[in-house]
JSON list of C-alpha atoms in Angstrom, two decimals:
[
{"chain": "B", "resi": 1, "resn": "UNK", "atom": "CA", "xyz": [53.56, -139.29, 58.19]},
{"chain": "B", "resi": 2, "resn": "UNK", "atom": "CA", "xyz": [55.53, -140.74, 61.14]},
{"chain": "B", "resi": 3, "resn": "UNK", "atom": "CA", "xyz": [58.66, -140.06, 59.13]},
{"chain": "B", "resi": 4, "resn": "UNK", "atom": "CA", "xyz": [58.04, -136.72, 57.92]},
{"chain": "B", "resi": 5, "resn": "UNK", "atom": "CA", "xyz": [57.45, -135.52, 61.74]},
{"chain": "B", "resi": 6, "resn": "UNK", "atom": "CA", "xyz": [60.75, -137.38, 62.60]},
{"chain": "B", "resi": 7, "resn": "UNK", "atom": "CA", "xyz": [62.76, -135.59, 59.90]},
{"chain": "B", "resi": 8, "resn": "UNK", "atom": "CA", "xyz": [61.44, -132.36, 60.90]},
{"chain": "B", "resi": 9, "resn": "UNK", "atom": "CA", "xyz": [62.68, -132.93, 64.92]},
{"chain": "B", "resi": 10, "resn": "UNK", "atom": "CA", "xyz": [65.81, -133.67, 63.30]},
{"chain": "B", "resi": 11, "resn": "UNK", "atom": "CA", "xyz": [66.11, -130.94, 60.96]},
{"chain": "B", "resi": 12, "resn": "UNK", "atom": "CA", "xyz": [65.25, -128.59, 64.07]},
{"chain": "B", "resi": 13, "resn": "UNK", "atom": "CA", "xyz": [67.47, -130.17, 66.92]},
{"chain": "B", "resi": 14, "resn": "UNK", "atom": "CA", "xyz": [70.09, -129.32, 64.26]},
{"chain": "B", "resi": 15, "resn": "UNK", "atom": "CA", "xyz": [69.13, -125.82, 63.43]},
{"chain": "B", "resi": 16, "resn": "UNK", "atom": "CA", "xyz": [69.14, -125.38, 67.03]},
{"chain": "B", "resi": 17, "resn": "UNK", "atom": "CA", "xyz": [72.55, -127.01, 67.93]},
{"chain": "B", "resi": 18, "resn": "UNK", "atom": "CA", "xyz": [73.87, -124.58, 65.38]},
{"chain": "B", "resi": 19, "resn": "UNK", "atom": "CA", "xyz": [72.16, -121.50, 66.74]},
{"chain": "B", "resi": 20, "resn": "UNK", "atom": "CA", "xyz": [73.96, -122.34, 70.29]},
{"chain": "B", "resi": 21, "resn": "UNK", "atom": "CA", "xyz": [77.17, -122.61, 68.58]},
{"chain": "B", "resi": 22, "resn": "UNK", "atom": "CA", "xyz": [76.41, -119.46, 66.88]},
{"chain": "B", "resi": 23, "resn": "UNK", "atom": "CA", "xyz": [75.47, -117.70, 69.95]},
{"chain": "B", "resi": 24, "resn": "UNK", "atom": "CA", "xyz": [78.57, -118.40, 71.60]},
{"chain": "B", "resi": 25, "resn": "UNK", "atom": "CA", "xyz": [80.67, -117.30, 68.91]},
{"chain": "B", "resi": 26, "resn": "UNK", "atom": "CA", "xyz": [82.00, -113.93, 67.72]},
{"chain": "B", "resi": 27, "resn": "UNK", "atom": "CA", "xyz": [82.35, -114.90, 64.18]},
{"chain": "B", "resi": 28, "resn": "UNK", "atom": "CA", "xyz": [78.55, -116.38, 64.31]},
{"chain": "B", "resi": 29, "resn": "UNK", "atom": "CA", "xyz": [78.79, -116.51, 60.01]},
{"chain": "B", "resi": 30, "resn": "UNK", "atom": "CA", "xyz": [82.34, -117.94, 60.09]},
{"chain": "B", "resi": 31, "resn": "UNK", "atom": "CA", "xyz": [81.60, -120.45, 62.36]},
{"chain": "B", "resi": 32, "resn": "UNK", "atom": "CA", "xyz": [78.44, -121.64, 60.21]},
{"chain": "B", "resi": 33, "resn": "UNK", "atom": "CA", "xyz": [80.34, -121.90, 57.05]},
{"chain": "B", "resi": 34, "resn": "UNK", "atom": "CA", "xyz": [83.60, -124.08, 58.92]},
{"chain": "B", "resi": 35, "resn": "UNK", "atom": "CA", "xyz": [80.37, -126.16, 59.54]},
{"chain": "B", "resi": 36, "resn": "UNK", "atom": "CA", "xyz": [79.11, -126.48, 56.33]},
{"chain": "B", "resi": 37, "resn": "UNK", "atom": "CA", "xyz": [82.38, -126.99, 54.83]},
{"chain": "B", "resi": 38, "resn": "UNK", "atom": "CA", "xyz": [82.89, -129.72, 57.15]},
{"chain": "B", "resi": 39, "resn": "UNK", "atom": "CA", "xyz": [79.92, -131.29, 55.64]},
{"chain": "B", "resi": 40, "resn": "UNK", "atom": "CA", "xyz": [80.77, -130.68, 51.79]},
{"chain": "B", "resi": 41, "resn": "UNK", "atom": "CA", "xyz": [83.72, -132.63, 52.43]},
{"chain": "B", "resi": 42, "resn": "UNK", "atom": "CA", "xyz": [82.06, -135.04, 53.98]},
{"chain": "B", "resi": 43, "resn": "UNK", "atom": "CA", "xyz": [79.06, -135.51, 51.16]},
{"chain": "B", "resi": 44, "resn": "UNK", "atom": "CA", "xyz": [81.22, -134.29, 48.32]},
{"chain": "B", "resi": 45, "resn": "UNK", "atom": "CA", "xyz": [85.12, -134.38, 49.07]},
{"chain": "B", "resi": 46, "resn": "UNK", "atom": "CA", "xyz": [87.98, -132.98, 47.27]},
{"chain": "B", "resi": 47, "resn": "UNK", "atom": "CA", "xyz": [88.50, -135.31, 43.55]},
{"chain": "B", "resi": 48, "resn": "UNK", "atom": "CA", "xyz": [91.99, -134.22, 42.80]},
{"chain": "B", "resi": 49, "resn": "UNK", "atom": "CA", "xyz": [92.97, -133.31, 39.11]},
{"chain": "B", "resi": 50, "resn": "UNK", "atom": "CA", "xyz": [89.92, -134.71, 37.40]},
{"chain": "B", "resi": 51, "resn": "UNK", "atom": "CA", "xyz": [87.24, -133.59, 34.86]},
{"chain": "B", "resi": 52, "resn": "UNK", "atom": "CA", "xyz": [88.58, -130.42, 33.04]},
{"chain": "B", "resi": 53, "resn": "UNK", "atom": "CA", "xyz": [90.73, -129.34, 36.29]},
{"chain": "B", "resi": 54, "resn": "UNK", "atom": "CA", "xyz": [93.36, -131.38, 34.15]},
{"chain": "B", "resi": 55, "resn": "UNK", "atom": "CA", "xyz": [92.88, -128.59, 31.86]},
{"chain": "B", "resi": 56, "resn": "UNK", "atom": "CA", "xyz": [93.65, -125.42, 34.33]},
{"chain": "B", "resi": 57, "resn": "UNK", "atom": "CA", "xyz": [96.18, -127.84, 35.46]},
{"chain": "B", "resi": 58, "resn": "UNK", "atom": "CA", "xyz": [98.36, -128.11, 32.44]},
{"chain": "B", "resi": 59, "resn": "UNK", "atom": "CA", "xyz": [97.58, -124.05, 31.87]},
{"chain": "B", "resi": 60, "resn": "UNK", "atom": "CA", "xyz": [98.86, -123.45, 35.44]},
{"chain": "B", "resi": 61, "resn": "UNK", "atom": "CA", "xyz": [102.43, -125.90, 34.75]},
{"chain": "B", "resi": 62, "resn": "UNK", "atom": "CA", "xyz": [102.64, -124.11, 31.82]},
{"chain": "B", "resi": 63, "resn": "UNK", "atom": "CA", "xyz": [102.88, -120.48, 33.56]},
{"chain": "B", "resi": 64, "resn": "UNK", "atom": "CA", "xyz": [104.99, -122.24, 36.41]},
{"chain": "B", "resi": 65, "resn": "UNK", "atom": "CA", "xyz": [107.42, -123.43, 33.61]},
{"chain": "B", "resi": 66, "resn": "UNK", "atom": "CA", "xyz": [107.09, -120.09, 31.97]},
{"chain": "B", "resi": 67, "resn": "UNK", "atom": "CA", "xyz": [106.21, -121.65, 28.94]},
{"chain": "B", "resi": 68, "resn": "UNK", "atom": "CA", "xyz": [107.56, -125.29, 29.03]},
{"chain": "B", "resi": 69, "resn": "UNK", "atom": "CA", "xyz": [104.90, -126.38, 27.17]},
{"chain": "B", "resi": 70, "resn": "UNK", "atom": "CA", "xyz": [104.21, -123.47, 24.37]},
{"chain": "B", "resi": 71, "resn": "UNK", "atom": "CA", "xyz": [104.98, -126.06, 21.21]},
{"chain": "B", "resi": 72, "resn": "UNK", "atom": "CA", "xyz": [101.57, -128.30, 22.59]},
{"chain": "B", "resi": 73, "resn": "UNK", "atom": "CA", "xyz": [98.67, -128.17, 20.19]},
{"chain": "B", "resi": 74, "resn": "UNK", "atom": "CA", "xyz": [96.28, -126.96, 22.81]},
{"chain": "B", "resi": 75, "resn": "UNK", "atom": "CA", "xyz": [98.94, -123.53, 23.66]},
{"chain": "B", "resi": 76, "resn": "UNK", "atom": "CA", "xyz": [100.46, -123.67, 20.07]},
{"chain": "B", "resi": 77, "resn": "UNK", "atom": "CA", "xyz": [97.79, -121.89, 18.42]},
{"chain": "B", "resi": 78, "resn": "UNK", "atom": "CA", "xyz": [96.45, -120.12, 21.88]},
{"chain": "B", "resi": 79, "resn": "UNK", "atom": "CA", "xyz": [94.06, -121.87, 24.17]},
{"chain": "B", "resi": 80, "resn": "UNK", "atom": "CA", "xyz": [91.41, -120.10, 26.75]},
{"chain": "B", "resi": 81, "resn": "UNK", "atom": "CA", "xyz": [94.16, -119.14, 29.13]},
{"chain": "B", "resi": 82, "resn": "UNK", "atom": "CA", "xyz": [94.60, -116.18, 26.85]},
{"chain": "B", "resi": 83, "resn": "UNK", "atom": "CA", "xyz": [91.11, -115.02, 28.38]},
{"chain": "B", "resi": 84, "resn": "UNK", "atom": "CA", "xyz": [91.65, -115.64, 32.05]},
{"chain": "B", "resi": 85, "resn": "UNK", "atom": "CA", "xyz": [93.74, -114.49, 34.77]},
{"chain": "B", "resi": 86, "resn": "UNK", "atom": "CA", "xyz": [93.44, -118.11, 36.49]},
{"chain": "B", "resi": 87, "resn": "UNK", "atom": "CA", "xyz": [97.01, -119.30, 35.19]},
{"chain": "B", "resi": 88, "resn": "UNK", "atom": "CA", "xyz": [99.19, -115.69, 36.12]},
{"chain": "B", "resi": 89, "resn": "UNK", "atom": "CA", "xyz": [97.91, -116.15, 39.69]},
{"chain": "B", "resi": 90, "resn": "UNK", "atom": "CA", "xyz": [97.87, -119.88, 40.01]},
{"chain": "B", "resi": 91, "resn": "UNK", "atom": "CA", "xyz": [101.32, -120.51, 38.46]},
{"chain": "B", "resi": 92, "resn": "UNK", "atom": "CA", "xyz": [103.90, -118.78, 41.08]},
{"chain": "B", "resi": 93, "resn": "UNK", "atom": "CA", "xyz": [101.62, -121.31, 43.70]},
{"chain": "B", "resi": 94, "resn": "UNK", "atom": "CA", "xyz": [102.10, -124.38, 41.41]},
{"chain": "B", "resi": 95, "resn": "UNK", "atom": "CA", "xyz": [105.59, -123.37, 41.20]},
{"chain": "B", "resi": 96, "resn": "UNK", "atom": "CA", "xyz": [105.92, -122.97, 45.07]},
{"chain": "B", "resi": 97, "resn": "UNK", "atom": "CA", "xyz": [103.67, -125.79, 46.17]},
{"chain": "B", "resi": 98, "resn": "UNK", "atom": "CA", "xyz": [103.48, -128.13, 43.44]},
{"chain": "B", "resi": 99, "resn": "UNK", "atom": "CA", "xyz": [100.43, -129.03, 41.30]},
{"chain": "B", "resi": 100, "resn": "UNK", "atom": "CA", "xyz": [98.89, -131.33, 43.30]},
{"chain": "B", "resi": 101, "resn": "UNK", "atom": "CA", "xyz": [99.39, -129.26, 47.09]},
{"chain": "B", "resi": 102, "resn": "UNK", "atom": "CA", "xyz": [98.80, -125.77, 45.20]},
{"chain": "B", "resi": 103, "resn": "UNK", "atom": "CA", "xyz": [95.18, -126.98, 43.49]},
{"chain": "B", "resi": 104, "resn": "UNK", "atom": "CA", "xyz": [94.01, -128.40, 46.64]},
{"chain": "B", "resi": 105, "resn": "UNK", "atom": "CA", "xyz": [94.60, -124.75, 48.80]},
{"chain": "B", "resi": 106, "resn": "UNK", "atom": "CA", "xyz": [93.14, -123.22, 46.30]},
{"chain": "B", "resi": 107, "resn": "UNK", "atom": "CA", "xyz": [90.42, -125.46, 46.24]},
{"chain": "B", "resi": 108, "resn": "UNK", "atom": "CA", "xyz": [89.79, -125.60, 50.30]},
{"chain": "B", "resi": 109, "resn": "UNK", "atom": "CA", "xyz": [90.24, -121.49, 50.08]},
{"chain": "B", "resi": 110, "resn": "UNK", "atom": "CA", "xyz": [87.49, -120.96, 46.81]},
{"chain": "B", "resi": 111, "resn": "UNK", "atom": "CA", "xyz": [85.27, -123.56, 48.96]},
{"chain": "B", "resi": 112, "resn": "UNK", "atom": "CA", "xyz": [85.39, -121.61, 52.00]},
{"chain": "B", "resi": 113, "resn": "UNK", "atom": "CA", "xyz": [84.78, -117.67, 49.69]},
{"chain": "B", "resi": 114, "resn": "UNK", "atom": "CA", "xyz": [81.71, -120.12, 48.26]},
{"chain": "B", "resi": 115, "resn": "UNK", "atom": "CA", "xyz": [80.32, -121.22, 51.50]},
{"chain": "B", "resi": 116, "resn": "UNK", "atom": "CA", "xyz": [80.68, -117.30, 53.13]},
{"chain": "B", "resi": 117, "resn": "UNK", "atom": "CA", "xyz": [79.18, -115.86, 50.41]},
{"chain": "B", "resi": 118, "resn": "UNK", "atom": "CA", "xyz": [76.16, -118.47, 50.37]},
{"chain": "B", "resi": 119, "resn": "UNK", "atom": "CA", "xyz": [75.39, -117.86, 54.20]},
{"chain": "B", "resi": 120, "resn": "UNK", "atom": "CA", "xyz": [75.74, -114.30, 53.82]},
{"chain": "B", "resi": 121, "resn": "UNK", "atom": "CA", "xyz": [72.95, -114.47, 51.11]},
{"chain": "B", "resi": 122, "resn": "UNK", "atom": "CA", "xyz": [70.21, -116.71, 51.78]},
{"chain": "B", "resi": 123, "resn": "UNK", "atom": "CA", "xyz": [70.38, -115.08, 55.29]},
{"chain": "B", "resi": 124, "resn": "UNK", "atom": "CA", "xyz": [69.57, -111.66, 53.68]},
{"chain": "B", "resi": 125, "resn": "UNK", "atom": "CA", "xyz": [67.39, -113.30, 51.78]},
{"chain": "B", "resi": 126, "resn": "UNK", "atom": "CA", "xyz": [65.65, -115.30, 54.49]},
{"chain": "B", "resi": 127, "resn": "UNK", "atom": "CA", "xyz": [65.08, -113.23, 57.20]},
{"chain": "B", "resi": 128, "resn": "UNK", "atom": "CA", "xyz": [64.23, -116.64, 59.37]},
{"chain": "B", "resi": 129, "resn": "UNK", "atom": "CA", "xyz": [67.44, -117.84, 61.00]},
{"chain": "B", "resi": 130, "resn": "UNK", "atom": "CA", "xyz": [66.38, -121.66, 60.84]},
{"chain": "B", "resi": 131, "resn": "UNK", "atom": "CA", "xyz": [64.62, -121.57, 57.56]},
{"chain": "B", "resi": 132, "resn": "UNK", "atom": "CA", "xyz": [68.12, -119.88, 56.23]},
{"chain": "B", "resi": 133, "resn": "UNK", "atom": "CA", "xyz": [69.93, -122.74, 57.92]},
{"chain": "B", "resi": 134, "resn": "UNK", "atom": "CA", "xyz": [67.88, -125.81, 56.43]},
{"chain": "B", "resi": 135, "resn": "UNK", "atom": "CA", "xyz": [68.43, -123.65, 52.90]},
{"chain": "B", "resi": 136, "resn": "UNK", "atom": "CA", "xyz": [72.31, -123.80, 53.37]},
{"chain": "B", "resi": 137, "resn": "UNK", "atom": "CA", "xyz": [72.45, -127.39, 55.07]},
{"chain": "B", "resi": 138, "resn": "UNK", "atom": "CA", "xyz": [70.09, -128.56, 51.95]},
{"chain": "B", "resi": 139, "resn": "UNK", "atom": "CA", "xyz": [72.76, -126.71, 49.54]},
{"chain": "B", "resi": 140, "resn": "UNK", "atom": "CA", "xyz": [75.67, -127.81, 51.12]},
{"chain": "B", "resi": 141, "resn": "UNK", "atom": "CA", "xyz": [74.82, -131.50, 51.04]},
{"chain": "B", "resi": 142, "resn": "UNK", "atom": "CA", "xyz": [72.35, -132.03, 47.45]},
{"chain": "B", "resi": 143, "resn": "UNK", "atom": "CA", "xyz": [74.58, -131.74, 44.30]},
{"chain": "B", "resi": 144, "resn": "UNK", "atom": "CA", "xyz": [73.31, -128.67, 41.79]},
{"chain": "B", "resi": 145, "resn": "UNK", "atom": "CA", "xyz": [74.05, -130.20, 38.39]},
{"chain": "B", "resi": 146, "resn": "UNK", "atom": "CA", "xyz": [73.66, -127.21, 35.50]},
{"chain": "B", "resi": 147, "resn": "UNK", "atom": "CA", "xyz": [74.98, -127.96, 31.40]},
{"chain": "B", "resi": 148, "resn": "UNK", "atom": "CA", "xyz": [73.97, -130.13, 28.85]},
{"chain": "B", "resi": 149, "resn": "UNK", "atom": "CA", "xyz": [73.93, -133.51, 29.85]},
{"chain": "B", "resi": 150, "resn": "UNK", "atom": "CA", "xyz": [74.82, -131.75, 33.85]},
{"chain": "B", "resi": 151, "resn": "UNK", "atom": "CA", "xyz": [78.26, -131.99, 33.00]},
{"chain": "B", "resi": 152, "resn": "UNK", "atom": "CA", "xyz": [78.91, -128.86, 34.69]},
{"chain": "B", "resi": 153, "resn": "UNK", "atom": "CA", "xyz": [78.08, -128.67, 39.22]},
{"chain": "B", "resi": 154, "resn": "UNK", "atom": "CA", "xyz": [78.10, -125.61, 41.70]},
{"chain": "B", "resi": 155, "resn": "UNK", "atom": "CA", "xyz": [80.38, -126.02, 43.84]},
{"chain": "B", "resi": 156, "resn": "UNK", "atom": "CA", "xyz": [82.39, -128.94, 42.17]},
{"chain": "B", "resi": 157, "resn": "UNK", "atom": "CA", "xyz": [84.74, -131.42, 43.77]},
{"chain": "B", "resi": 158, "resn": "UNK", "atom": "CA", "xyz": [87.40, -130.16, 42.02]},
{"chain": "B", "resi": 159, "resn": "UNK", "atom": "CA", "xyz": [89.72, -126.80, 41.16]},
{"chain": "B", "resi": 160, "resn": "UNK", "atom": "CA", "xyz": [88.69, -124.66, 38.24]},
{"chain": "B", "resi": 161, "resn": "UNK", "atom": "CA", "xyz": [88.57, -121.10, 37.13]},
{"chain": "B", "resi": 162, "resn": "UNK", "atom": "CA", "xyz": [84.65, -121.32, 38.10]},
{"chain": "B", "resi": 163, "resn": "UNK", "atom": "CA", "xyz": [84.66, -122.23, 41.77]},
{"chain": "B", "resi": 164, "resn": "UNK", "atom": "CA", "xyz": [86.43, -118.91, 42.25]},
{"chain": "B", "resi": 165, "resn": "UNK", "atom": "CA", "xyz": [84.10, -117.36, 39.59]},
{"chain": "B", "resi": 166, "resn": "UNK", "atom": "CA", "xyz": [80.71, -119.37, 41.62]},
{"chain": "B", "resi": 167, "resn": "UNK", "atom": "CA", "xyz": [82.00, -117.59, 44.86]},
{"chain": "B", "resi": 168, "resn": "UNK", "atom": "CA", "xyz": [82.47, -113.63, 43.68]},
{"chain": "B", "resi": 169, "resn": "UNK", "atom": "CA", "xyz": [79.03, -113.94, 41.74]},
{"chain": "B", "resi": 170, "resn": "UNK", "atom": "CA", "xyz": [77.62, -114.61, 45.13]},
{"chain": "B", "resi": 171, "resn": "UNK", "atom": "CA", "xyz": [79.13, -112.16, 46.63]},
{"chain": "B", "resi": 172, "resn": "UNK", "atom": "CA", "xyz": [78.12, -109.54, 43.83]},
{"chain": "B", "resi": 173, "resn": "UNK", "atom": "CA", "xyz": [74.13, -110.90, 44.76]},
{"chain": "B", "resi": 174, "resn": "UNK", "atom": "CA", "xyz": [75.16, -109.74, 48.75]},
{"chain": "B", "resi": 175, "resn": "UNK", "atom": "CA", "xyz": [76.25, -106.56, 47.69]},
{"chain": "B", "resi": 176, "resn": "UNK", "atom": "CA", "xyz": [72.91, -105.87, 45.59]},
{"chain": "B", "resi": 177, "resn": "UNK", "atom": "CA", "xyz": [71.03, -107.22, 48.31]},
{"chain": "B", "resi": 178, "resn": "UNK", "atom": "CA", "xyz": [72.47, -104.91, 50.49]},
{"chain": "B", "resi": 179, "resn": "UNK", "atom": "CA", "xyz": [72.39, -101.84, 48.13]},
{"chain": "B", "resi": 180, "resn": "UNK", "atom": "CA", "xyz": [76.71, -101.85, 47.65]},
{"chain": "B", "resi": 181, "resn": "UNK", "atom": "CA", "xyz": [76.30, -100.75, 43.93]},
{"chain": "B", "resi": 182, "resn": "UNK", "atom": "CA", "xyz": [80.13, -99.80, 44.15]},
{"chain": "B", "resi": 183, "resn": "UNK", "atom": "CA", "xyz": [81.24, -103.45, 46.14]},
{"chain": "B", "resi": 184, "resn": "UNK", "atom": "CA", "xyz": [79.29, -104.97, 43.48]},
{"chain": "B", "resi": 185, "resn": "UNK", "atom": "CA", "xyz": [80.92, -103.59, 40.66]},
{"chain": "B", "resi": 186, "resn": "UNK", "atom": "CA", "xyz": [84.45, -104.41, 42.03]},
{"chain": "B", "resi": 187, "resn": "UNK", "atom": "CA", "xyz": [83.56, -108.16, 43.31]},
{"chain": "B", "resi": 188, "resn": "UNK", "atom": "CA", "xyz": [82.39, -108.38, 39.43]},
{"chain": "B", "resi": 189, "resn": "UNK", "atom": "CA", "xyz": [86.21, -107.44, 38.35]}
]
Protein backbone atom coordinates (compact mmCIF):
# COMPACT_ATOMS: atom_id res chain seq x y z
CA UNK A 1 0.00 0.00 0.00
CA UNK A 2 2.92 2.28 1.02
CA UNK A 3 4.12 2.00 -2.57
CA UNK A 4 1.05 2.50 -4.40
CA UNK A 5 0.52 5.98 -2.41
CA UNK A 6 4.21 6.80 -3.29
CA UNK A 7 3.73 6.17 -7.02
CA UNK A 8 0.70 8.17 -7.09
CA UNK A 9 2.69 11.51 -5.40
CA UNK A 10 5.00 10.83 -8.09
CA UNK A 11 2.77 10.42 -10.89
CA UNK A 12 1.09 13.82 -9.67
CA UNK A 13 4.24 16.03 -8.82
CA UNK A 14 4.85 15.15 -12.50
CA UNK A 15 1.52 15.93 -13.97
CA UNK A 16 1.90 19.05 -12.16
CA UNK A 17 5.51 20.05 -13.19
CA UNK A 18 4.13 19.63 -16.67
CA UNK A 19 1.02 21.73 -16.20
CA UNK A 20 3.49 24.73 -15.03
CA UNK A 21 5.49 24.24 -18.04
CA UNK A 22 2.38 24.22 -19.97
CA UNK A 23 1.06 27.27 -18.44
CA UNK A 24 3.94 29.23 -19.28
CA UNK A 25 4.02 28.29 -22.73
CA UNK A 26 2.23 29.44 -25.90
CA UNK A 27 2.49 26.22 -27.67
CA UNK A 28 1.08 24.37 -24.32
CA UNK A 29 0.52 20.92 -26.84
CA UNK A 30 3.92 21.41 -28.53
CA UNK A 31 5.68 21.74 -25.57
CA UNK A 32 4.04 18.40 -24.07
CA UNK A 33 4.89 16.34 -27.02
CA UNK A 34 8.99 17.79 -27.14
CA UNK A 35 8.48 16.22 -23.62
CA UNK A 36 7.27 13.07 -24.43
CA UNK A 37 9.52 12.66 -27.25
CA UNK A 38 12.28 13.32 -25.00
CA UNK A 39 11.16 10.37 -23.09
CA UNK A 40 10.55 7.85 -26.12
CA UNK A 41 14.04 8.33 -26.84
CA UNK A 42 14.99 7.84 -23.71
CA UNK A 43 12.82 4.38 -23.04
CA UNK A 44 12.82 3.40 -26.68
CA UNK A 45 15.61 5.20 -28.86
CA UNK A 46 16.14 5.37 -32.47
CA UNK A 47 17.48 1.37 -33.82
CA UNK A 48 18.86 2.42 -37.12
CA UNK A 49 18.15 0.23 -40.30
CA UNK A 50 16.82 -2.82 -38.53
CA UNK A 51 13.75 -5.16 -38.66
CA UNK A 52 12.00 -4.61 -42.10
CA UNK A 53 13.25 -0.78 -42.24
CA UNK A 54 16.07 -2.67 -44.26
CA UNK A 55 13.30 -3.28 -46.54
CA UNK A 56 11.97 0.54 -47.18
CA UNK A 57 15.62 1.05 -47.11
CA UNK A 58 16.68 -0.82 -50.16
CA UNK A 59 13.11 0.51 -51.87
CA UNK A 60 14.20 4.09 -51.02
CA UNK A 61 18.21 3.45 -52.67
CA UNK A 62 16.50 2.05 -55.30
CA UNK A 63 14.35 5.34 -56.20
CA UNK A 64 17.56 7.43 -55.20
CA UNK A 65 19.50 5.36 -57.86
CA UNK A 66 16.55 5.61 -60.14
CA UNK A 67 16.53 2.10 -60.51
CA UNK A 68 20.08 0.79 -59.65
CA UNK A 69 18.76 -2.10 -58.38
CA UNK A 70 15.66 -3.12 -60.87
CA UNK A 71 17.46 -6.71 -61.94
CA UNK A 72 17.08 -7.81 -57.79
CA UNK A 73 14.62 -10.60 -57.24
CA UNK A 74 12.65 -8.66 -54.72
CA UNK A 75 12.08 -5.40 -57.66
CA UNK A 76 12.51 -7.88 -60.65
CA UNK A 77 9.15 -9.17 -60.60
CA UNK A 78 7.63 -5.93 -58.58
CA UNK A 79 7.74 -5.72 -54.85
CA UNK A 80 5.19 -3.61 -52.43
CA UNK A 81 6.76 -0.33 -53.41
CA UNK A 82 4.48 -0.54 -56.39
CA UNK A 83 1.62 0.15 -53.71
CA UNK A 84 3.12 2.97 -51.72
CA UNK A 85 4.18 6.40 -52.15
CA UNK A 86 6.94 5.88 -49.27
CA UNK A 87 9.92 5.38 -51.86
CA UNK A 88 8.91 8.63 -54.51
CA UNK A 89 9.08 10.86 -51.42
CA UNK A 90 11.82 9.24 -49.46
CA UNK A 91 14.26 8.77 -52.36
CA UNK A 92 15.21 12.57 -53.46
CA UNK A 93 16.03 12.69 -49.25
CA UNK A 94 18.14 9.46 -49.41
CA UNK A 95 19.68 10.91 -52.37
CA UNK A 96 20.34 14.33 -50.61
CA UNK A 97 21.10 13.09 -47.13
CA UNK A 98 22.16 9.66 -47.43
CA UNK A 99 20.39 6.51 -46.14
CA UNK A 100 21.42 6.48 -42.89
CA UNK A 101 20.96 10.72 -42.06
CA UNK A 102 17.69 10.76 -44.38
CA UNK A 103 15.84 7.62 -42.32
CA UNK A 104 16.69 9.07 -39.08
CA UNK A 105 14.84 12.83 -39.99
CA UNK A 106 12.30 11.12 -41.12
CA UNK A 107 12.11 9.08 -38.26
CA UNK A 108 12.56 12.07 -35.47
CA UNK A 109 9.84 14.10 -37.85
CA UNK A 110 7.01 10.85 -38.08
CA UNK A 111 7.84 10.57 -34.13
CA UNK A 112 7.08 14.03 -33.42
CA UNK A 113 3.37 13.96 -36.17
CA UNK A 114 2.85 10.59 -33.74
CA UNK A 115 3.34 12.21 -30.44
CA UNK A 116 1.04 15.60 -31.63
CA UNK A 117 -1.51 13.65 -32.82
CA UNK A 118 -1.62 11.35 -29.56
CA UNK A 119 -1.85 14.49 -27.17
CA UNK A 120 -4.27 16.08 -29.31
CA UNK A 121 -6.50 12.92 -28.86
CA UNK A 122 -6.57 11.46 -25.57
CA UNK A 123 -6.98 15.16 -24.47
CA UNK A 124 -10.30 15.32 -26.45
CA UNK A 125 -10.91 12.27 -25.26
CA UNK A 126 -10.10 12.89 -21.61
CA UNK A 127 -11.46 15.92 -20.67
CA UNK A 128 -9.14 15.69 -17.27
CA UNK A 129 -5.84 17.43 -17.97
CA UNK A 130 -3.80 15.05 -15.53
CA UNK A 131 -5.65 11.89 -16.22
CA UNK A 132 -4.82 12.79 -20.14
CA UNK A 133 -1.22 13.29 -19.07
CA UNK A 134 -0.63 9.90 -17.07
CA UNK A 135 -2.50 8.32 -20.44
CA UNK A 136 0.27 9.86 -22.75
CA UNK A 137 3.29 9.47 -20.19
CA UNK A 138 1.98 5.63 -19.79
CA UNK A 139 1.95 5.47 -23.83
CA UNK A 140 4.98 7.12 -24.40
CA UNK A 141 7.07 4.93 -22.13
CA UNK A 142 5.14 0.99 -22.22
CA UNK A 143 5.82 -0.69 -25.64
CA UNK A 144 2.28 -1.58 -27.65
CA UNK A 145 3.24 -4.84 -29.34
CA UNK A 146 0.26 -5.79 -32.11
CA UNK A 147 0.90 -9.04 -34.96
CA UNK A 148 1.32 -12.51 -34.68
CA UNK A 149 3.94 -13.40 -32.50
CA UNK A 150 4.00 -9.02 -31.68
CA UNK A 151 6.29 -8.73 -34.38
CA UNK A 152 4.78 -5.59 -35.35
CA UNK A 153 4.95 -2.12 -32.33
CA UNK A 154 3.21 1.41 -32.39
CA UNK A 155 5.41 3.66 -32.54
CA UNK A 156 8.55 1.50 -33.46
CA UNK A 157 12.20 2.29 -32.98
CA UNK A 158 12.72 2.36 -36.37
CA UNK A 159 11.66 4.10 -40.01
CA UNK A 160 8.87 2.49 -41.97
CA UNK A 161 6.00 3.34 -44.19
CA UNK A 162 3.75 2.76 -40.89
CA UNK A 163 5.10 5.25 -38.40
CA UNK A 164 3.96 7.87 -40.89
CA UNK A 165 0.80 5.77 -41.54
CA UNK A 166 0.39 5.31 -37.15
CA UNK A 167 0.57 9.22 -37.05
CA UNK A 168 -2.22 10.40 -39.89
CA UNK A 169 -4.63 7.58 -38.51
CA UNK A 170 -4.44 9.53 -35.32
CA UNK A 171 -4.94 12.44 -36.66
CA UNK A 172 -8.04 11.18 -38.78
CA UNK A 173 -9.52 9.97 -34.91
CA UNK A 174 -8.93 14.10 -33.92
CA UNK A 175 -10.71 15.18 -36.76
CA UNK A 176 -13.82 12.77 -36.00
CA UNK A 177 -13.57 13.68 -32.55
CA UNK A 178 -13.88 17.05 -33.39
CA UNK A 179 -16.60 16.67 -36.12
CA UNK A 180 -13.83 17.65 -39.31
CA UNK A 181 -15.60 15.08 -41.65
CA UNK A 182 -13.71 16.96 -44.57
CA UNK A 183 -9.95 17.09 -42.48
CA UNK A 184 -10.64 13.56 -41.94
CA UNK A 185 -11.10 12.50 -45.28
CA UNK A 186 -7.91 14.32 -46.51
CA UNK A 187 -5.54 13.19 -43.42
CA UNK A 188 -6.88 9.58 -44.72
CA UNK A 189 -5.25 10.41 -48.36
Amino acid sequence: MRNDSITVKWIDAICHKISVLESGSRYPNLSFCLILLTLQCIFRPYRGLVHDARLYGLQALDQAQNGGFSQDLFFAFGSQDSFSVFSALMGPLVAFMGLQASFWLAYILSSLLFVYAEVRLIRNILPDRWLANVALLTLTVVPLPYGGWQIFGVQEGFFTARLIGEGFLLLVLVAVTENRKLKAFLYIL
